[in-house]
JSON list of C-alpha atoms in Angstrom, two decimals:
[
{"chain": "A", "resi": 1, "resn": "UNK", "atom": "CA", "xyz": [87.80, 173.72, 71.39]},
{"chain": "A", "resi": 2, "resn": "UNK", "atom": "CA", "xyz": [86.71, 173.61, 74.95]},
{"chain": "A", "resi": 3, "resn": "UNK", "atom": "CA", "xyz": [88.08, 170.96, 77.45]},
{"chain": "A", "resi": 4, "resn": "UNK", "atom": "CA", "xyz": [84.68, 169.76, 77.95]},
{"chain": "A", "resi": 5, "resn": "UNK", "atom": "CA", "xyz": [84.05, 169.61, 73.75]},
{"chain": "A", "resi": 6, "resn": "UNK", "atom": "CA", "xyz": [87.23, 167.70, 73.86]},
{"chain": "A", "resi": 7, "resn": "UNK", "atom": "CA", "xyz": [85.87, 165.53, 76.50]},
{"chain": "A", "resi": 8, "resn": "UNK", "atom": "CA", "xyz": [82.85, 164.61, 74.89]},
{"chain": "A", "resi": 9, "resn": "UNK", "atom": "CA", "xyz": [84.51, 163.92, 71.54]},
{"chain": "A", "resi": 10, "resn": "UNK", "atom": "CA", "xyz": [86.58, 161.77, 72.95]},
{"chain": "A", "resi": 11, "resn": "UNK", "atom": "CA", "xyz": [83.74, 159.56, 74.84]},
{"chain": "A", "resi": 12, "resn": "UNK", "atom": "CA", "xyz": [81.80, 159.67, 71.82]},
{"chain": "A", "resi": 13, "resn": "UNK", "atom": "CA", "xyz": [85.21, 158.02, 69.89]},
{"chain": "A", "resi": 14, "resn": "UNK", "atom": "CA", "xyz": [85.32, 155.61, 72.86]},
{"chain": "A", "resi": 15, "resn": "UNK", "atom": "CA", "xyz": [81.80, 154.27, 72.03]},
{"chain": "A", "resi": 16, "resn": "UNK", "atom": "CA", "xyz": [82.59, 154.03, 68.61]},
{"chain": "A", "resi": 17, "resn": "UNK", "atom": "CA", "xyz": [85.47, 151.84, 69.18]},
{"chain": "A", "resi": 18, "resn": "UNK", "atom": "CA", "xyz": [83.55, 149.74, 71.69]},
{"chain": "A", "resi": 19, "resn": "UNK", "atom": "CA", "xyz": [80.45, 149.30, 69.43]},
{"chain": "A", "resi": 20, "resn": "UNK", "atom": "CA", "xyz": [82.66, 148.74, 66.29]},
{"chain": "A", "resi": 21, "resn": "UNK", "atom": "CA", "xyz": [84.63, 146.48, 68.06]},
{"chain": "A", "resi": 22, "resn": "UNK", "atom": "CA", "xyz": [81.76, 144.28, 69.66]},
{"chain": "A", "resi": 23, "resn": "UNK", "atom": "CA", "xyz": [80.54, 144.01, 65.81]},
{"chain": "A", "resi": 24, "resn": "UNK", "atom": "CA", "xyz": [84.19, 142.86, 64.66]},
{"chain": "A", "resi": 25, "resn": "UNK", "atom": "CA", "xyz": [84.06, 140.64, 67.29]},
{"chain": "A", "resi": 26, "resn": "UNK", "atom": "CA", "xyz": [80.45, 139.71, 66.81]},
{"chain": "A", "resi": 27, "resn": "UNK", "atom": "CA", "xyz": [81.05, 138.63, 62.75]},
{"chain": "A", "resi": 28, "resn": "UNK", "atom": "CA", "xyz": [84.02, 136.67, 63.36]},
{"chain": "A", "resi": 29, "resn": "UNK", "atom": "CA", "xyz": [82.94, 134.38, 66.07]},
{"chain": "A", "resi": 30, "resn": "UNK", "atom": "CA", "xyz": [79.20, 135.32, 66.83]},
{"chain": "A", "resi": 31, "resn": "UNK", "atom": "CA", "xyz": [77.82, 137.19, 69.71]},
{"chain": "A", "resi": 32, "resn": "UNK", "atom": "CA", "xyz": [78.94, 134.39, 72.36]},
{"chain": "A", "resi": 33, "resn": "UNK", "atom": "CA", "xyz": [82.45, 135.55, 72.46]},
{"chain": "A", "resi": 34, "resn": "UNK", "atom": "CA", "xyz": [81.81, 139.29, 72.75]},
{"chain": "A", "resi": 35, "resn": "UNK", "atom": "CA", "xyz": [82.09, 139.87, 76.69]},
{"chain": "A", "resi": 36, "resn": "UNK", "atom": "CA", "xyz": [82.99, 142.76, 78.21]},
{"chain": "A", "resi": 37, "resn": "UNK", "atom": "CA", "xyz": [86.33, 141.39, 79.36]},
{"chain": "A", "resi": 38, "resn": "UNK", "atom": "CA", "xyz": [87.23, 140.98, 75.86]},
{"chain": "A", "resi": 39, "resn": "UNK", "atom": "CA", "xyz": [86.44, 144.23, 74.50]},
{"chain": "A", "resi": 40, "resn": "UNK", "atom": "CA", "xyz": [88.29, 145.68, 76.92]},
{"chain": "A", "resi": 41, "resn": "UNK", "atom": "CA", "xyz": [91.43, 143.72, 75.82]},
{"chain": "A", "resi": 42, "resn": "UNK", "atom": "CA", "xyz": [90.76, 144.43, 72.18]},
{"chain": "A", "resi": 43, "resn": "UNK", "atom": "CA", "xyz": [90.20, 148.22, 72.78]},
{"chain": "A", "resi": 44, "resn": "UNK", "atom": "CA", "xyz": [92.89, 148.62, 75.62]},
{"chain": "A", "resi": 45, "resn": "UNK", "atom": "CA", "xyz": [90.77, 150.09, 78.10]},
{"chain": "A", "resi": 46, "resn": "UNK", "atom": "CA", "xyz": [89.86, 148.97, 81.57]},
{"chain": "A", "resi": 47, "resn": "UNK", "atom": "CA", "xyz": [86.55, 147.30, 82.05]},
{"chain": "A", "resi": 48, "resn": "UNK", "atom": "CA", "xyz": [85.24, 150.10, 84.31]},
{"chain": "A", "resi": 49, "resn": "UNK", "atom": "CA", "xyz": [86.04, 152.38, 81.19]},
{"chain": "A", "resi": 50, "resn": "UNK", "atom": "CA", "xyz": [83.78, 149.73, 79.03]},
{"chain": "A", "resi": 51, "resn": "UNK", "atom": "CA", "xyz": [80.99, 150.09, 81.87]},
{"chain": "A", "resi": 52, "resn": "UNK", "atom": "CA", "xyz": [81.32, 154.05, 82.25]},
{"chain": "A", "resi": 53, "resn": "UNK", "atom": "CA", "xyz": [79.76, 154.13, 78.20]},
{"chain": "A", "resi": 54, "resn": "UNK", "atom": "CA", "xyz": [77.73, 150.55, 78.50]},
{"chain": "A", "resi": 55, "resn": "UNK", "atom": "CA", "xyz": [76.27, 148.87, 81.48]},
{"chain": "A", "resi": 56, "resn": "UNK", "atom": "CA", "xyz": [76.66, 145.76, 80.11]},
{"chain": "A", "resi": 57, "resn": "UNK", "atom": "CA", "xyz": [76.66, 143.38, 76.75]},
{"chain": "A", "resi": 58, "resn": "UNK", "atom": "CA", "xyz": [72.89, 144.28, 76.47]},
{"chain": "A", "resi": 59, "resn": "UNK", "atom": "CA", "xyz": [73.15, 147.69, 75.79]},
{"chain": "A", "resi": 60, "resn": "UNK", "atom": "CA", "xyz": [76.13, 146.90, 73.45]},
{"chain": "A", "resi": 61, "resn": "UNK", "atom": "CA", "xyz": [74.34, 144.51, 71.81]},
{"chain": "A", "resi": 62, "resn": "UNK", "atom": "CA", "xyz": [71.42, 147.88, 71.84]},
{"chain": "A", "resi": 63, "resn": "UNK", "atom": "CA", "xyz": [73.82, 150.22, 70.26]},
{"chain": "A", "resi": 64, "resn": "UNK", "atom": "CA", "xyz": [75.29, 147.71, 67.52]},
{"chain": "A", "resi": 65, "resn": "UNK", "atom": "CA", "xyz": [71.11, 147.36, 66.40]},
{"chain": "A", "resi": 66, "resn": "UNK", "atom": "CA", "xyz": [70.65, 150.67, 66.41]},
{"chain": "A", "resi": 67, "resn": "UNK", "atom": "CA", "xyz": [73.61, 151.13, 64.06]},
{"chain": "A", "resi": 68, "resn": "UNK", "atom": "CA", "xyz": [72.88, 148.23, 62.14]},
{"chain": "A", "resi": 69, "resn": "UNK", "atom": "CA", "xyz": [69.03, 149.53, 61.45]},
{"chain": "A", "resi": 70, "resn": "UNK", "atom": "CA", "xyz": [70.68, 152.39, 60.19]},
{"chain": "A", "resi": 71, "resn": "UNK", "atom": "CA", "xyz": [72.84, 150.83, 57.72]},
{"chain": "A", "resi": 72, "resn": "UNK", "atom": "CA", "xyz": [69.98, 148.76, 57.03]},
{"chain": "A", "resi": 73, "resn": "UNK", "atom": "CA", "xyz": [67.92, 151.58, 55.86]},
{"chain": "A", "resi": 74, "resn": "UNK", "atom": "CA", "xyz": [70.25, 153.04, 54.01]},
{"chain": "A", "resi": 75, "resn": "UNK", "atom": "CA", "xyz": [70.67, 149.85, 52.07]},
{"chain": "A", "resi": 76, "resn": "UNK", "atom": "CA", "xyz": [67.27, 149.98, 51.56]},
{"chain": "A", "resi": 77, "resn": "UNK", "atom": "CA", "xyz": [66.59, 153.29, 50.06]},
{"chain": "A", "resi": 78, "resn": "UNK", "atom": "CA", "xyz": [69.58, 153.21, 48.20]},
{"chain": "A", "resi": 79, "resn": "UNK", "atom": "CA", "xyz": [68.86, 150.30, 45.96]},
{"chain": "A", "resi": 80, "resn": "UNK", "atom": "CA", "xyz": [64.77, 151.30, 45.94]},
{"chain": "A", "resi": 81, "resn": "UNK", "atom": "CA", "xyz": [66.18, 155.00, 44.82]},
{"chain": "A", "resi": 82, "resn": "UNK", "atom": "CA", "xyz": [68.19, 153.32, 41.71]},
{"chain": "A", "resi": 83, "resn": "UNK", "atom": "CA", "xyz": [65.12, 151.32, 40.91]},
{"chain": "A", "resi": 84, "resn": "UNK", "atom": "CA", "xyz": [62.19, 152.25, 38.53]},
{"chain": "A", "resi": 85, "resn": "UNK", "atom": "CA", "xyz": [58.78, 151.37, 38.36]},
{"chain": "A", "resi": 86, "resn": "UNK", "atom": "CA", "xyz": [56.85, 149.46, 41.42]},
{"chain": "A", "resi": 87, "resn": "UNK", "atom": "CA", "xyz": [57.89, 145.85, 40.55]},
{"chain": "A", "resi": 88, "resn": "UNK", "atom": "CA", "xyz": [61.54, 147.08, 40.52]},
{"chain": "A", "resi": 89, "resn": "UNK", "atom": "CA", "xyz": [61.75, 148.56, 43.33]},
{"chain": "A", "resi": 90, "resn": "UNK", "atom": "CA", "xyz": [59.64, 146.18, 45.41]},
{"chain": "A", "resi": 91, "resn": "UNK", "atom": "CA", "xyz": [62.42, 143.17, 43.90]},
{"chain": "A", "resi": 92, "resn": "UNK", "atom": "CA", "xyz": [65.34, 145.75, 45.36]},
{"chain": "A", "resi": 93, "resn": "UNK", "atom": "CA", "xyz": [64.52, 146.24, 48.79]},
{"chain": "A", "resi": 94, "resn": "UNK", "atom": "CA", "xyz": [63.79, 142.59, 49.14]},
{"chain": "A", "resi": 95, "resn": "UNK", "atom": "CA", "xyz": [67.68, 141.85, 47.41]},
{"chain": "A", "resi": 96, "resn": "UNK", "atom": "CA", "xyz": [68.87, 144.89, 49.46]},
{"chain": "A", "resi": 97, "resn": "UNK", "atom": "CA", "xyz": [66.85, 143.20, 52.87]},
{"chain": "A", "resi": 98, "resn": "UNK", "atom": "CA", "xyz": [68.45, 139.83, 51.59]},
{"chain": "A", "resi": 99, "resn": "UNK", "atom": "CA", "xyz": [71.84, 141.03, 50.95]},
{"chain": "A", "resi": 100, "resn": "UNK", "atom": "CA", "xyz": [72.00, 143.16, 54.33]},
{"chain": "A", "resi": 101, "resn": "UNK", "atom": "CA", "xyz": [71.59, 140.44, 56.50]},
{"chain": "A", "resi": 102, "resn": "UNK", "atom": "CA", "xyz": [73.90, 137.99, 54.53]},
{"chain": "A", "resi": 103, "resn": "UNK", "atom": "CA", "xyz": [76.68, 140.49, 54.40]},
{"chain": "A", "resi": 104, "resn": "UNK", "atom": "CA", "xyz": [75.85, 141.08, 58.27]},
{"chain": "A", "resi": 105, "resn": "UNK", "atom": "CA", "xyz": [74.72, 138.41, 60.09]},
{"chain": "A", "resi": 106, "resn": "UNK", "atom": "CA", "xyz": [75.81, 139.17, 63.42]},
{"chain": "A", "resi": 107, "resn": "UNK", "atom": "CA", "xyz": [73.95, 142.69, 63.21]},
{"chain": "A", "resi": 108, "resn": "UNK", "atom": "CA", "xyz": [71.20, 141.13, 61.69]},
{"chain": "A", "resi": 109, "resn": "UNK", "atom": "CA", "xyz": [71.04, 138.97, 65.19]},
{"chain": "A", "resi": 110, "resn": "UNK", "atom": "CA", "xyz": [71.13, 142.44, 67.37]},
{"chain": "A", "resi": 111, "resn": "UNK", "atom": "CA", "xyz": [68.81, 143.92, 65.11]},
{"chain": "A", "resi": 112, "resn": "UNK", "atom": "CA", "xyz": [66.14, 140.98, 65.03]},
{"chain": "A", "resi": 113, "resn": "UNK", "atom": "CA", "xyz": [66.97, 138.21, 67.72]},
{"chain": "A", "resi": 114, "resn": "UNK", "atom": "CA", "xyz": [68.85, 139.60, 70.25]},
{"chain": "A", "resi": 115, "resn": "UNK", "atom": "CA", "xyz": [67.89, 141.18, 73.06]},
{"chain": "A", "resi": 116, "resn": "UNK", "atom": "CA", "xyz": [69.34, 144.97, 73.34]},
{"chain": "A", "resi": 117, "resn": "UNK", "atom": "CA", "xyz": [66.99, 146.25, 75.53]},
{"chain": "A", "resi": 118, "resn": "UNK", "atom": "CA", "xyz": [65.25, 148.59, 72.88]},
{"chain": "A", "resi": 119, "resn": "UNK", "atom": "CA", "xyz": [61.56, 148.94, 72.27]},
{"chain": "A", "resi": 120, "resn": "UNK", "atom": "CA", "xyz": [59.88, 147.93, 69.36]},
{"chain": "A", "resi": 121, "resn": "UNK", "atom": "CA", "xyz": [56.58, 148.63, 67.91]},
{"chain": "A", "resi": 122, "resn": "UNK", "atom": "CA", "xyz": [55.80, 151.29, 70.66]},
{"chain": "A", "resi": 123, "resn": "UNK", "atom": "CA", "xyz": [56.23, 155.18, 71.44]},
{"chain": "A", "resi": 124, "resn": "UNK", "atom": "CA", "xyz": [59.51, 154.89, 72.33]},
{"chain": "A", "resi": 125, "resn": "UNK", "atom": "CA", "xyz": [61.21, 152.75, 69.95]},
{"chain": "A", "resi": 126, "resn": "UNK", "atom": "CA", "xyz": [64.25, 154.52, 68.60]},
{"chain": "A", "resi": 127, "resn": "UNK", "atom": "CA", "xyz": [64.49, 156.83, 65.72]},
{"chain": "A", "resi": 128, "resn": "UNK", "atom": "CA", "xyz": [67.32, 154.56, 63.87]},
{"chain": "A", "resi": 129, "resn": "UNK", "atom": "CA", "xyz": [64.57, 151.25, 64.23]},
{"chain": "A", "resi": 130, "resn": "UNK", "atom": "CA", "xyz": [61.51, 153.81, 63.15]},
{"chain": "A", "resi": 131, "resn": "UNK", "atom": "CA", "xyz": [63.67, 154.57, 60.37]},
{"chain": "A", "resi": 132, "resn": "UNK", "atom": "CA", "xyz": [64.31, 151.21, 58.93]},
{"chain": "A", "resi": 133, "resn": "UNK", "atom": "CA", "xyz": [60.75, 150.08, 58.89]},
{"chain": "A", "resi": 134, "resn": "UNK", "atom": "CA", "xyz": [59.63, 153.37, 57.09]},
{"chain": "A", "resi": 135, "resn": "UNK", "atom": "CA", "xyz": [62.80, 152.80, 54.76]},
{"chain": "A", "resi": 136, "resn": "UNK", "atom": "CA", "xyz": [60.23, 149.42, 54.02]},
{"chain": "A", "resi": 137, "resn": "UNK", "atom": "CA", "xyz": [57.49, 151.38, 54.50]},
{"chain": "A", "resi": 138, "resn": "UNK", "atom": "CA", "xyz": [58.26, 153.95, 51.73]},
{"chain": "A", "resi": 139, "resn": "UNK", "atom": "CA", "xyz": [58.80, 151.47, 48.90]},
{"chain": "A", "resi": 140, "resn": "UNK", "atom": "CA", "xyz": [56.08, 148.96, 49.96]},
{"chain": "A", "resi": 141, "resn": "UNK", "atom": "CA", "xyz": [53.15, 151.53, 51.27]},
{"chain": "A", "resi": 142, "resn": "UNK", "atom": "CA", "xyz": [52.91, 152.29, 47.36]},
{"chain": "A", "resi": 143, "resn": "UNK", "atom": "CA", "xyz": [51.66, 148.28, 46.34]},
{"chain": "A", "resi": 144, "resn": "UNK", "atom": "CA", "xyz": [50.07, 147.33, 49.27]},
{"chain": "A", "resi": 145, "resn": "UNK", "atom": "CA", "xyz": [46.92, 147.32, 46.93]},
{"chain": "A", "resi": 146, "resn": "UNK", "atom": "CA", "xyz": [43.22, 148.83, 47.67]},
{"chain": "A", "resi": 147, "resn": "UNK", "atom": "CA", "xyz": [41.95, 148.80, 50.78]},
{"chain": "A", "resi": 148, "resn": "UNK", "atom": "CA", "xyz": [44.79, 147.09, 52.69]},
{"chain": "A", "resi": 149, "resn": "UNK", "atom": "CA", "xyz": [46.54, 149.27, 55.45]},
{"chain": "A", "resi": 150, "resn": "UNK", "atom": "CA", "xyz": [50.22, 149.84, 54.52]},
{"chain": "A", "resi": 151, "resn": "UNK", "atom": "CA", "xyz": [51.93, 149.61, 57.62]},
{"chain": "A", "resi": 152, "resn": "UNK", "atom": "CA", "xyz": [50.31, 145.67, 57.87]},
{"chain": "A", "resi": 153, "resn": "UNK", "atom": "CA", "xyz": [51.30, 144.97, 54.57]},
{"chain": "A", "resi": 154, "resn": "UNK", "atom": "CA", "xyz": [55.00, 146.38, 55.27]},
{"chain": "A", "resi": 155, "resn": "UNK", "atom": "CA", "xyz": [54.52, 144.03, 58.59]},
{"chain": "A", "resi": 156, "resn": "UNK", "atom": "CA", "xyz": [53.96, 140.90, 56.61]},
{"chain": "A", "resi": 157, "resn": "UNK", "atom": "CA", "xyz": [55.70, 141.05, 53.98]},
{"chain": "A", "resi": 158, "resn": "UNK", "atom": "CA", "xyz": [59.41, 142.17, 56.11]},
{"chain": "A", "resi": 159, "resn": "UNK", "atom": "CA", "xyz": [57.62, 139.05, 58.27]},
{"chain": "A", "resi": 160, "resn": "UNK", "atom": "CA", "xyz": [58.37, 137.06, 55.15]},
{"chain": "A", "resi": 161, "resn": "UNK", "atom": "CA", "xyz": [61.73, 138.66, 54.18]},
{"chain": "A", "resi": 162, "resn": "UNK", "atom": "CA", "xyz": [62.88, 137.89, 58.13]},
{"chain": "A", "resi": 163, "resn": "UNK", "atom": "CA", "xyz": [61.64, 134.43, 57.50]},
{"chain": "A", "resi": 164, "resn": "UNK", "atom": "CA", "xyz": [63.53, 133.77, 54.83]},
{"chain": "A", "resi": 165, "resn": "UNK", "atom": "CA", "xyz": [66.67, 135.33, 56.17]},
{"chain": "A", "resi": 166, "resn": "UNK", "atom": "CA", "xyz": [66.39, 133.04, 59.41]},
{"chain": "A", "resi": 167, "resn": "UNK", "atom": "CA", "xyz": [65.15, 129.28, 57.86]},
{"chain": "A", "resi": 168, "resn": "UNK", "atom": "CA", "xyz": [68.09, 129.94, 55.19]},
{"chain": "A", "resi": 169, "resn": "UNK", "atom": "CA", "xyz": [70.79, 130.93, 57.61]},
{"chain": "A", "resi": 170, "resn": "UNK", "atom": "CA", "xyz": [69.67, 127.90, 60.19]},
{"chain": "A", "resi": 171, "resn": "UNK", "atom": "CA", "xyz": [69.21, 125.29, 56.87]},
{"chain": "A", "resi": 172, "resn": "UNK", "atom": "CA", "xyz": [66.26, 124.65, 56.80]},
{"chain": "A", "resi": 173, "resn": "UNK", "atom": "CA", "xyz": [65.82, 126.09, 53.77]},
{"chain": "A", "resi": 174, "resn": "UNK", "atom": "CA", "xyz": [68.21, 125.46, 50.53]},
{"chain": "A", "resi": 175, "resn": "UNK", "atom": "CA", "xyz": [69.77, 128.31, 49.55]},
{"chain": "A", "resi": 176, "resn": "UNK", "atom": "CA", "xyz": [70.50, 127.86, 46.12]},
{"chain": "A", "resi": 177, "resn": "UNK", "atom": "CA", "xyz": [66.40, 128.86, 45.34]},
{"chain": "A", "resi": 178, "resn": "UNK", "atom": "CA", "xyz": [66.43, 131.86, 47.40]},
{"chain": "A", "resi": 179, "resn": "UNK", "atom": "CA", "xyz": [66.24, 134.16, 44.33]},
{"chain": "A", "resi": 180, "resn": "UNK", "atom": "CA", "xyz": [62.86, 131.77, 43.17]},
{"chain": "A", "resi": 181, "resn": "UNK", "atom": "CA", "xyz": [61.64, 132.59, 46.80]},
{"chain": "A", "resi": 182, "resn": "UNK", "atom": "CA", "xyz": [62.27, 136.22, 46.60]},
{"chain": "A", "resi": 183, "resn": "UNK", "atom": "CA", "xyz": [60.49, 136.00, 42.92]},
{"chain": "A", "resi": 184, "resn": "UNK", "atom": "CA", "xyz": [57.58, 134.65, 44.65]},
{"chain": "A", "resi": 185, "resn": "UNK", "atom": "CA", "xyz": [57.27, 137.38, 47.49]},
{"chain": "A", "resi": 186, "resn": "UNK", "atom": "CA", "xyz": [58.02, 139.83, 44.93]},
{"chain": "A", "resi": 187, "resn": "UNK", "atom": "CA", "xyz": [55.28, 138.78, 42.11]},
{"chain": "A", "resi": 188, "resn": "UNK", "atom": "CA", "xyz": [52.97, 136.79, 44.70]},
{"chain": "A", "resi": 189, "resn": "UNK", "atom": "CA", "xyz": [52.55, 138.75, 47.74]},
{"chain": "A", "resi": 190, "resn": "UNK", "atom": "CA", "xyz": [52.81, 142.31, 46.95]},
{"chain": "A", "resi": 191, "resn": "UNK", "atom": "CA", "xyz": [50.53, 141.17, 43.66]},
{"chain": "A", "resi": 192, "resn": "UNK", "atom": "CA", "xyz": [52.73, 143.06, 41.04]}
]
């Protein structure tokens, strides 16, 4: 291995650690508390070796999204893959949507409310953030129904899955009928 393949393994490590930690950090006492001075405690690096990989907390905030949309559309396919027939796997990306953001509500937050500085909806938008909405896309394309376009039906019915996520999480929605709510979107919306 080359000095310079060493190099750039090494960086790439770095920004691991800094984006793993910022998520660590993120879960256990939400995104207020993740500043740049304290990931470089945490990490044991100096803050001008935090800046050299991230300008700031936006772009941290930017990378942990970008992972998180990932994971998210992993999640995604995974449980749709196990599923069979329509109905099925309609009800498993909503519980896999559901579950993601539960399980990861901090990432949820860089994914969907806070700015990272990433584009969405446009040309440039990231692969990983592309990726989870055809991960939706995939599944719910197939019973959008005749003559609706897929990608709007994907659009409103995540729009309803976010919803959910968000009025839950802030209480103004009682948890405990969640799985009635997801029955609804499930049997109701996408008309299966």
């Amino acid at each position: 291995m080359s000095v310079q393949e060493r190099k750039e393994r090494e960086r790439a490590g770095r920004e691991r650690l800094i984006v793993a930690t910022a998520r660590e950090l993120a879960e256990q006492q939400g995104w207020d508390a993740v500043t740049t001075r304290r990931l470089a405690e945490r990490i044991e690096y100096s803050q001008p070796v935090l800046y050299s990989h991230f300008r700031g907390k936006r772009e941290i905030i930017g990378a942990v999204a970008l992972e998180g949309a990932a994971e998210l559309a992993a999640a995604v396919r995974a449980a749709t893959s196990a599923a069979d027939g329509p109905r099925a796997r309609v009800a498993a990306l909503a519980r896999a949507y559901l579950d993601f953001a539960a399980r990861n509500p901090a990432v949820y937050d860089a994914i969907f409310q806070l700015d990272g500085g990433l584009a969405y909806a446009r040309e440039d938008t990231p692969e990983p953030l592309k990726d989870a909405f055809a991960a939706l896309l995939e599944t719910l394309g197939e019973v959008a129904g005749e003559g609706v376009h897929p990608g709007l039906f994907t659009e409103t019915f995540w729009a309803a899955l976010h919803g959910l996520v968000t009025l839950t999480r802030a209480r103004r929605l009682p948890p405990e009928h969640t799985e009635a709510r997801m029955g609804l979107l499930v049997d109701r919306l996408a008309a299966l």
